[in-house]
Amino acid sequence: MNKSMLVGVVLGAVGVTAGGAVATYKLVSAPEYAEVLAVQPVKETIKTPRQECREVAVTRQKPVQDQHRIAGTAIGAVVGGLLGNQVGGGTGKKIATVAGAVGGGYAGNKVQENMQAGDTYTTTETRCSTVTDTSEKLVGYDVKYQLDGKVGQVRMDHDPGRQIPLDDDGQLVLTQSVQ
């Protein structure tokens, strides 16, 4: 055998052995990724109360100065008495005057009551109420994965895609690398 052939055989044997070692290392070494089976976004409902105000027209009754309606009763009684005095003569005239005064007093009282009830004013007031705004905030992702034939679940701050990388110790890398 000549020298070049011997060198070629030795180099070939070394190459085949090295290739086999690399292939065996790839088969025996730990995987570089865990396979993602499912990703579920996790959301939190946030309720934020706030004041909501608006201007409202309000109708109010003006303050009553003659609460017992004495003026209406007195004026009604005088007018009723005068009208009753115009009817009949003698005792009938006195009875008609008294009846007119009583009826006029009652009527005057009711007229003043109706006038006071209708005596209103309108003003604008601010009315406020508390309303609650709701919104959703994404807090993470529940990720179901498979690693070495075992299924696990972990919460992550981002959607990992189809694979979760592993570190040199075979542990999941759960944080995103910032580039």
PDB file of C-alpha atoms in Angstrom:
ATOM      1  CA  MET A   1       0.000   0.000   0.000  1.00  0.00           C
ATOM      2  CA  ASN A   2       1.333   3.302  -0.787  1.00  0.00           C
ATOM      3  CA  LYS A   3       1.594   6.177   1.555  1.00  0.00           C
ATOM      4  CA  SER A   4      -1.105   8.369  -0.021  1.00  0.00           C
ATOM      5  CA  MET A   5      -3.610   5.590   0.033  1.00  0.00           C
ATOM      6  CA  LEU A   6      -2.911   4.956   3.682  1.00  0.00           C
ATOM      7  CA  VAL A   7      -3.369   8.653   4.507  1.00  0.00           C
ATOM      8  CA  GLY A   8      -6.628   8.638   2.548  1.00  0.00           C
ATOM      9  CA  VAL A   9      -7.970   5.622   4.409  1.00  0.00           C
ATOM     10  CA  VAL A  10      -7.019   7.104   7.781  1.00  0.00           C
ATOM     11  CA  LEU A  11      -8.569  10.476   6.930  1.00  0.00           C
ATOM     12  CA  GLY A  12     -11.724   8.763   5.652  1.00  0.00           C
ATOM     13  CA  ALA A  13     -12.009   6.725   8.827  1.00  0.00           C
ATOM     14  CA  VAL A  14     -11.559   9.836  10.972  1.00  0.00           C
ATOM     15  CA  GLY A  15     -14.211  11.683   8.936  1.00  0.00           C
ATOM     16  CA  VAL A  16     -16.738   8.866   9.224  1.00  0.00           C
ATOM     17  CA  THR A  17     -16.109   8.559  12.959  1.00  0.00           C
ATOM     18  CA  ALA A  18     -16.455  12.307  13.495  1.00  0.00           C
ATOM     19  CA  GLY A  19     -19.670  12.432  11.430  1.00  0.00           C
ATOM     20  CA  GLY A  20     -21.110   9.552  13.440  1.00  0.00           C
ATOM     21  CA  ALA A  21     -20.185  11.252  16.699  1.00  0.00           C
ATOM     22  CA  VAL A  22     -21.880  14.506  15.672  1.00  0.00           C
ATOM     23  CA  ALA A  23     -25.021  12.658  14.539  1.00  0.00           C
ATOM     24  CA  THR A  24     -25.086  10.647  17.768  1.00  0.00           C
ATOM     25  CA  TYR A  25     -24.611  13.835  19.814  1.00  0.00           C
ATOM     26  CA  LYS A  26     -27.582  15.439  18.043  1.00  0.00           C
ATOM     27  CA  LEU A  27     -29.737  12.372  18.774  1.00  0.00           C
ATOM     28  CA  VAL A  28     -28.643  11.996  22.391  1.00  0.00           C
ATOM     29  CA  SER A  29     -28.472  15.670  23.319  1.00  0.00           C
ATOM     30  CA  ALA A  30     -31.510  17.423  24.845  1.00  0.00           C
ATOM     31  CA  PRO A  31     -34.002  19.198  22.564  1.00  0.00           C
ATOM     32  CA  GLU A  32     -33.583  22.923  22.000  1.00  0.00           C
ATOM     33  CA  TYR A  33     -37.310  23.740  22.043  1.00  0.00           C
ATOM     34  CA  ALA A  34     -40.570  22.697  23.685  1.00  0.00           C
ATOM     35  CA  GLU A  35     -43.460  22.293  21.242  1.00  0.00           C
ATOM     36  CA  VAL A  36     -46.386  24.666  21.897  1.00  0.00           C
ATOM     37  CA  LEU A  37     -49.745  22.877  21.800  1.00  0.00           C
ATOM     38  CA  ALA A  38     -52.129  25.741  22.666  1.00  0.00           C
ATOM     39  CA  VAL A  39     -52.002  29.432  23.584  1.00  0.00           C
ATOM     40  CA  GLN A  40     -54.861  31.119  25.474  1.00  0.00           C
ATOM     41  CA  PRO A  41     -54.779  34.911  26.103  1.00  0.00           C
ATOM     42  CA  VAL A  42     -55.553  35.821  29.733  1.00  0.00           C
ATOM     43  CA  LYS A  43     -57.475  39.066  30.192  1.00  0.00           C
ATOM     44  CA  GLU A  44     -58.487  41.012  33.275  1.00  0.00           C
ATOM     45  CA  THR A  45     -61.590  43.208  33.392  1.00  0.00           C
ATOM     46  CA  ILE A  46     -60.847  46.653  34.767  1.00  0.00           C
ATOM     47  CA  LYS A  47     -63.691  48.768  36.171  1.00  0.00           C
ATOM     48  CA  THR A  48     -63.057  52.483  36.418  1.00  0.00           C
ATOM     49  CA  PRO A  49     -65.673  54.665  38.157  1.00  0.00           C
ATOM     50  CA  ARG A  50     -66.065  58.284  37.048  1.00  0.00           C
ATOM     51  CA  GLN A  51     -68.453  61.176  37.613  1.00  0.00           C
ATOM     52  CA  GLU A  52     -70.761  62.108  34.761  1.00  0.00           C
ATOM     53  CA  CYS A  53     -72.497  65.483  35.172  1.00  0.00           C
ATOM     54  CA  ARG A  54     -75.128  67.310  33.131  1.00  0.00           C
ATOM     55  CA  GLU A  55     -77.156  70.489  33.407  1.00  0.00           C
ATOM     56  CA  VAL A  56     -80.865  69.936  34.175  1.00  0.00           C
ATOM     57  CA  ALA A  57     -83.725  72.465  34.127  1.00  0.00           C
ATOM     58  CA  VAL A  58     -85.590  72.362  37.459  1.00  0.00           C
ATOM     59  CA  THR A  59     -88.951  74.032  38.110  1.00  0.00           C
ATOM     60  CA  ARG A  60     -89.563  75.163  41.705  1.00  0.00           C
ATOM     61  CA  GLN A  61     -92.410  76.892  43.477  1.00  0.00           C
ATOM     62  CA  LYS A  62     -91.665  80.393  44.641  1.00  0.00           C
ATOM     63  CA  PRO A  63     -91.726  80.871  48.399  1.00  0.00           C
ATOM     64  CA  VAL A  64     -95.240  81.615  49.674  1.00  0.00           C
ATOM     65  CA  GLN A  65     -95.505  84.832  51.670  1.00  0.00           C
ATOM     66  CA  ASP A  66     -99.166  84.461  52.740  1.00  0.00           C
ATOM     67  CA  GLN A  67     -99.144  80.830  53.820  1.00  0.00           C
ATOM     68  CA  HIS A  68    -102.693  80.885  55.258  1.00  0.00           C
ATOM     69  CA  ARG A  69    -104.066  82.814  52.269  1.00  0.00           C
ATOM     70  CA  ILE A  70    -105.519  85.550  54.497  1.00  0.00           C
ATOM     71  CA  ALA A  71    -105.460  88.203  51.748  1.00  0.00           C
ATOM     72  CA  GLY A  72    -107.456  86.020  49.306  1.00  0.00           C
ATOM     73  CA  THR A  73    -109.920  85.035  52.000  1.00  0.00           C
ATOM     74  CA  ALA A  74    -110.430  88.656  53.151  1.00  0.00           C
ATOM     75  CA  ILE A  75    -110.799  90.102  49.640  1.00  0.00           C
ATOM     76  CA  GLY A  76    -113.168  87.243  48.679  1.00  0.00           C
ATOM     77  CA  ALA A  77    -115.254  87.809  51.798  1.00  0.00           C
ATOM     78  CA  VAL A  78    -115.565  91.564  51.131  1.00  0.00           C
ATOM     79  CA  VAL A  79    -116.513  91.053  47.475  1.00  0.00           C
ATOM     80  CA  GLY A  80    -118.912  88.221  48.354  1.00  0.00           C
ATOM     81  CA  GLY A  81    -120.497  90.303  51.114  1.00  0.00           C
ATOM     82  CA  LEU A  82    -120.986  93.253  48.746  1.00  0.00           C
ATOM     83  CA  LEU A  83    -122.599  91.022  46.117  1.00  0.00           C
ATOM     84  CA  GLY A  84    -124.800  89.311  48.720  1.00  0.00           C
ATOM     85  CA  ASN A  85    -125.879  92.694  50.025  1.00  0.00           C
ATOM     86  CA  GLN A  86    -127.312  93.476  46.601  1.00  0.00           C
ATOM     87  CA  VAL A  87    -129.842  90.637  46.914  1.00  0.00           C
ATOM     88  CA  GLY A  88    -133.214  90.887  48.643  1.00  0.00           C
ATOM     89  CA  GLY A  89    -134.257  93.099  51.495  1.00  0.00           C
ATOM     90  CA  GLY A  90    -134.631  93.000  55.312  1.00  0.00           C
ATOM     91  CA  THR A  91    -133.525  89.796  57.005  1.00  0.00           C
ATOM     92  CA  GLY A  92    -132.961  88.146  53.604  1.00  0.00           C
ATOM     93  CA  LYS A  93    -130.515  90.864  52.757  1.00  0.00           C
ATOM     94  CA  LYS A  94    -128.527  90.160  55.961  1.00  0.00           C
ATOM     95  CA  ILE A  95    -128.546  86.411  55.301  1.00  0.00           C
ATOM     96  CA  ALA A  96    -127.500  86.997  51.677  1.00  0.00           C
ATOM     97  CA  THR A  97    -124.703  89.326  52.813  1.00  0.00           C
ATOM     98  CA  VAL A  98    -123.375  86.753  55.350  1.00  0.00           C
ATOM     99  CA  ALA A  99    -123.724  83.913  52.833  1.00  0.00           C
ATOM    100  CA  GLY A 100    -121.978  86.025  50.181  1.00  0.00           C
ATOM    101  CA  ALA A 101    -119.158  86.870  52.607  1.00  0.00           C
ATOM    102  CA  VAL A 102    -118.653  83.190  53.587  1.00  0.00           C
ATOM    103  CA  GLY A 103    -118.823  81.978  49.972  1.00  0.00           C
ATOM    104  CA  GLY A 104    -116.588  84.810  48.752  1.00  0.00           C
ATOM    105  CA  GLY A 105    -114.055  84.146  51.524  1.00  0.00           C
ATOM    106  CA  TYR A 106    -113.882  80.463  50.551  1.00  0.00           C
ATOM    107  CA  ALA A 107    -113.654  81.296  46.857  1.00  0.00           C
ATOM    108  CA  GLY A 108    -110.959  83.951  47.492  1.00  0.00           C
ATOM    109  CA  ASN A 109    -108.975  81.451  49.553  1.00  0.00           C
ATOM    110  CA  LYS A 110    -109.057  78.859  46.721  1.00  0.00           C
ATOM    111  CA  VAL A 111    -108.185  81.428  44.048  1.00  0.00           C
ATOM    112  CA  GLN A 112    -105.134  82.531  46.032  1.00  0.00           C
ATOM    113  CA  GLU A 113    -104.155  78.863  46.614  1.00  0.00           C
ATOM    114  CA  ASN A 114    -104.232  78.171  42.853  1.00  0.00           C
ATOM    115  CA  MET A 115    -102.296  81.347  42.088  1.00  0.00           C
ATOM    116  CA  GLN A 116     -99.603  80.444  44.622  1.00  0.00           C
ATOM    117  CA  ALA A 117     -99.308  76.877  43.266  1.00  0.00           C
ATOM    118  CA  GLY A 118     -98.794  78.225  39.744  1.00  0.00           C
ATOM    119  CA  ASP A 119     -96.218  80.789  40.859  1.00  0.00           C
ATOM    120  CA  THR A 120     -93.024  78.935  39.840  1.00  0.00           C
ATOM    121  CA  TYR A 121     -89.585  79.665  38.488  1.00  0.00           C
ATOM    122  CA  THR A 122     -87.130  77.550  36.486  1.00  0.00           C
ATOM    123  CA  THR A 123     -83.449  77.255  37.267  1.00  0.00           C
ATOM    124  CA  THR A 124     -80.594  75.110  35.996  1.00  0.00           C
ATOM    125  CA  GLU A 125     -78.827  72.675  38.301  1.00  0.00           C
ATOM    126  CA  THR A 126     -75.900  70.350  37.801  1.00  0.00           C
ATOM    127  CA  ARG A 127     -76.777  66.718  38.489  1.00  0.00           C
ATOM    128  CA  CYS A 128     -73.994  64.159  38.735  1.00  0.00           C
ATOM    129  CA  SER A 129     -73.981  60.395  38.876  1.00  0.00           C
ATOM    130  CA  THR A 130     -71.262  57.781  39.045  1.00  0.00           C
ATOM    131  CA  VAL A 131     -70.853  55.577  35.982  1.00  0.00           C
ATOM    132  CA  THR A 132     -68.413  52.703  35.624  1.00  0.00           C
ATOM    133  CA  ASP A 133     -66.326  52.222  32.495  1.00  0.00           C
ATOM    134  CA  THR A 134     -65.117  48.686  31.867  1.00  0.00           C
ATOM    135  CA  SER A 135     -62.136  47.659  29.796  1.00  0.00           C
ATOM    136  CA  GLU A 136     -60.032  44.560  29.355  1.00  0.00           C
ATOM    137  CA  LYS A 137     -56.297  44.358  29.927  1.00  0.00           C
ATOM    138  CA  LEU A 138     -54.156  41.536  28.572  1.00  0.00           C
ATOM    139  CA  VAL A 139     -52.188  40.122  31.521  1.00  0.00           C
ATOM    140  CA  GLY A 140     -50.462  37.197  29.818  1.00  0.00           C
ATOM    141  CA  TYR A 141     -50.850  33.930  27.950  1.00  0.00           C
ATOM    142  CA  ASP A 142     -51.550  30.455  29.328  1.00  0.00           C
ATOM    143  CA  VAL A 143     -49.353  28.221  27.177  1.00  0.00           C
ATOM    144  CA  LYS A 144     -49.765  24.448  26.959  1.00  0.00           C
ATOM    145  CA  TYR A 145     -46.573  22.758  25.741  1.00  0.00           C
ATOM    146  CA  GLN A 146     -44.997  19.359  25.246  1.00  0.00           C
ATOM    147  CA  LEU A 147     -41.412  18.543  26.248  1.00  0.00           C
ATOM    148  CA  ASP A 148     -39.912  15.063  26.198  1.00  0.00           C
ATOM    149  CA  GLY A 149     -43.376  13.523  25.773  1.00  0.00           C
ATOM    150  CA  LYS A 150     -44.789  15.313  28.831  1.00  0.00           C
ATOM    151  CA  VAL A 151     -47.465  18.009  28.620  1.00  0.00           C
ATOM    152  CA  GLY A 152     -47.129  21.076  30.831  1.00  0.00           C
ATOM    153  CA  GLN A 153     -48.650  24.529  31.190  1.00  0.00           C
ATOM    154  CA  VAL A 154     -47.078  27.857  31.993  1.00  0.00           C
ATOM    155  CA  ARG A 155     -48.137  31.524  31.966  1.00  0.00           C
ATOM    156  CA  MET A 156     -46.019  33.775  29.783  1.00  0.00           C
ATOM    157  CA  ASP A 157     -45.925  37.528  29.180  1.00  0.00           C
ATOM    158  CA  HIS A 158     -45.955  37.035  25.398  1.00  0.00           C
ATOM    159  CA  ASP A 159     -47.304  34.631  22.787  1.00  0.00           C
ATOM    160  CA  PRO A 160     -44.364  32.274  22.165  1.00  0.00           C
ATOM    161  CA  GLY A 161     -45.459  31.125  18.733  1.00  0.00           C
ATOM    162  CA  ARG A 162     -44.946  27.447  17.861  1.00  0.00           C
ATOM    163  CA  GLN A 163     -41.976  26.752  20.117  1.00  0.00           C
ATOM    164  CA  ILE A 164     -40.584  27.757  23.508  1.00  0.00           C
ATOM    165  CA  PRO A 165     -36.767  27.855  23.582  1.00  0.00           C
ATOM    166  CA  LEU A 166     -34.863  25.943  26.253  1.00  0.00           C
ATOM    167  CA  ASP A 167     -31.723  27.082  28.039  1.00  0.00           C
ATOM    168  CA  ASP A 168     -28.549  25.000  28.381  1.00  0.00           C
ATOM    169  CA  ASP A 169     -30.034  23.153  31.384  1.00  0.00           C
ATOM    170  CA  GLY A 170     -33.157  22.148  29.436  1.00  0.00           C
ATOM    171  CA  GLN A 171     -35.390  24.691  31.248  1.00  0.00           C
ATOM    172  CA  LEU A 172     -38.010  26.820  29.459  1.00  0.00           C
ATOM    173  CA  VAL A 173     -36.928  30.348  28.563  1.00  0.00           C
ATOM    174  CA  LEU A 174     -40.081  32.274  29.531  1.00  0.00           C
ATOM    175  CA  THR A 175     -39.002  35.875  28.901  1.00  0.00           C
ATOM    176  CA  GLN A 176     -38.550  37.474  25.538  1.00  0.00           C
ATOM    177  CA  SER A 177     -35.073  38.550  24.632  1.00  0.00           C
ATOM    178  CA  VAL A 178     -34.941  42.229  23.721  1.00  0.00           C
ATOM    179  CA  GLN A 179     -32.919  42.900  20.608  1.00  0.00           C
TER     180      GLN A 179
END
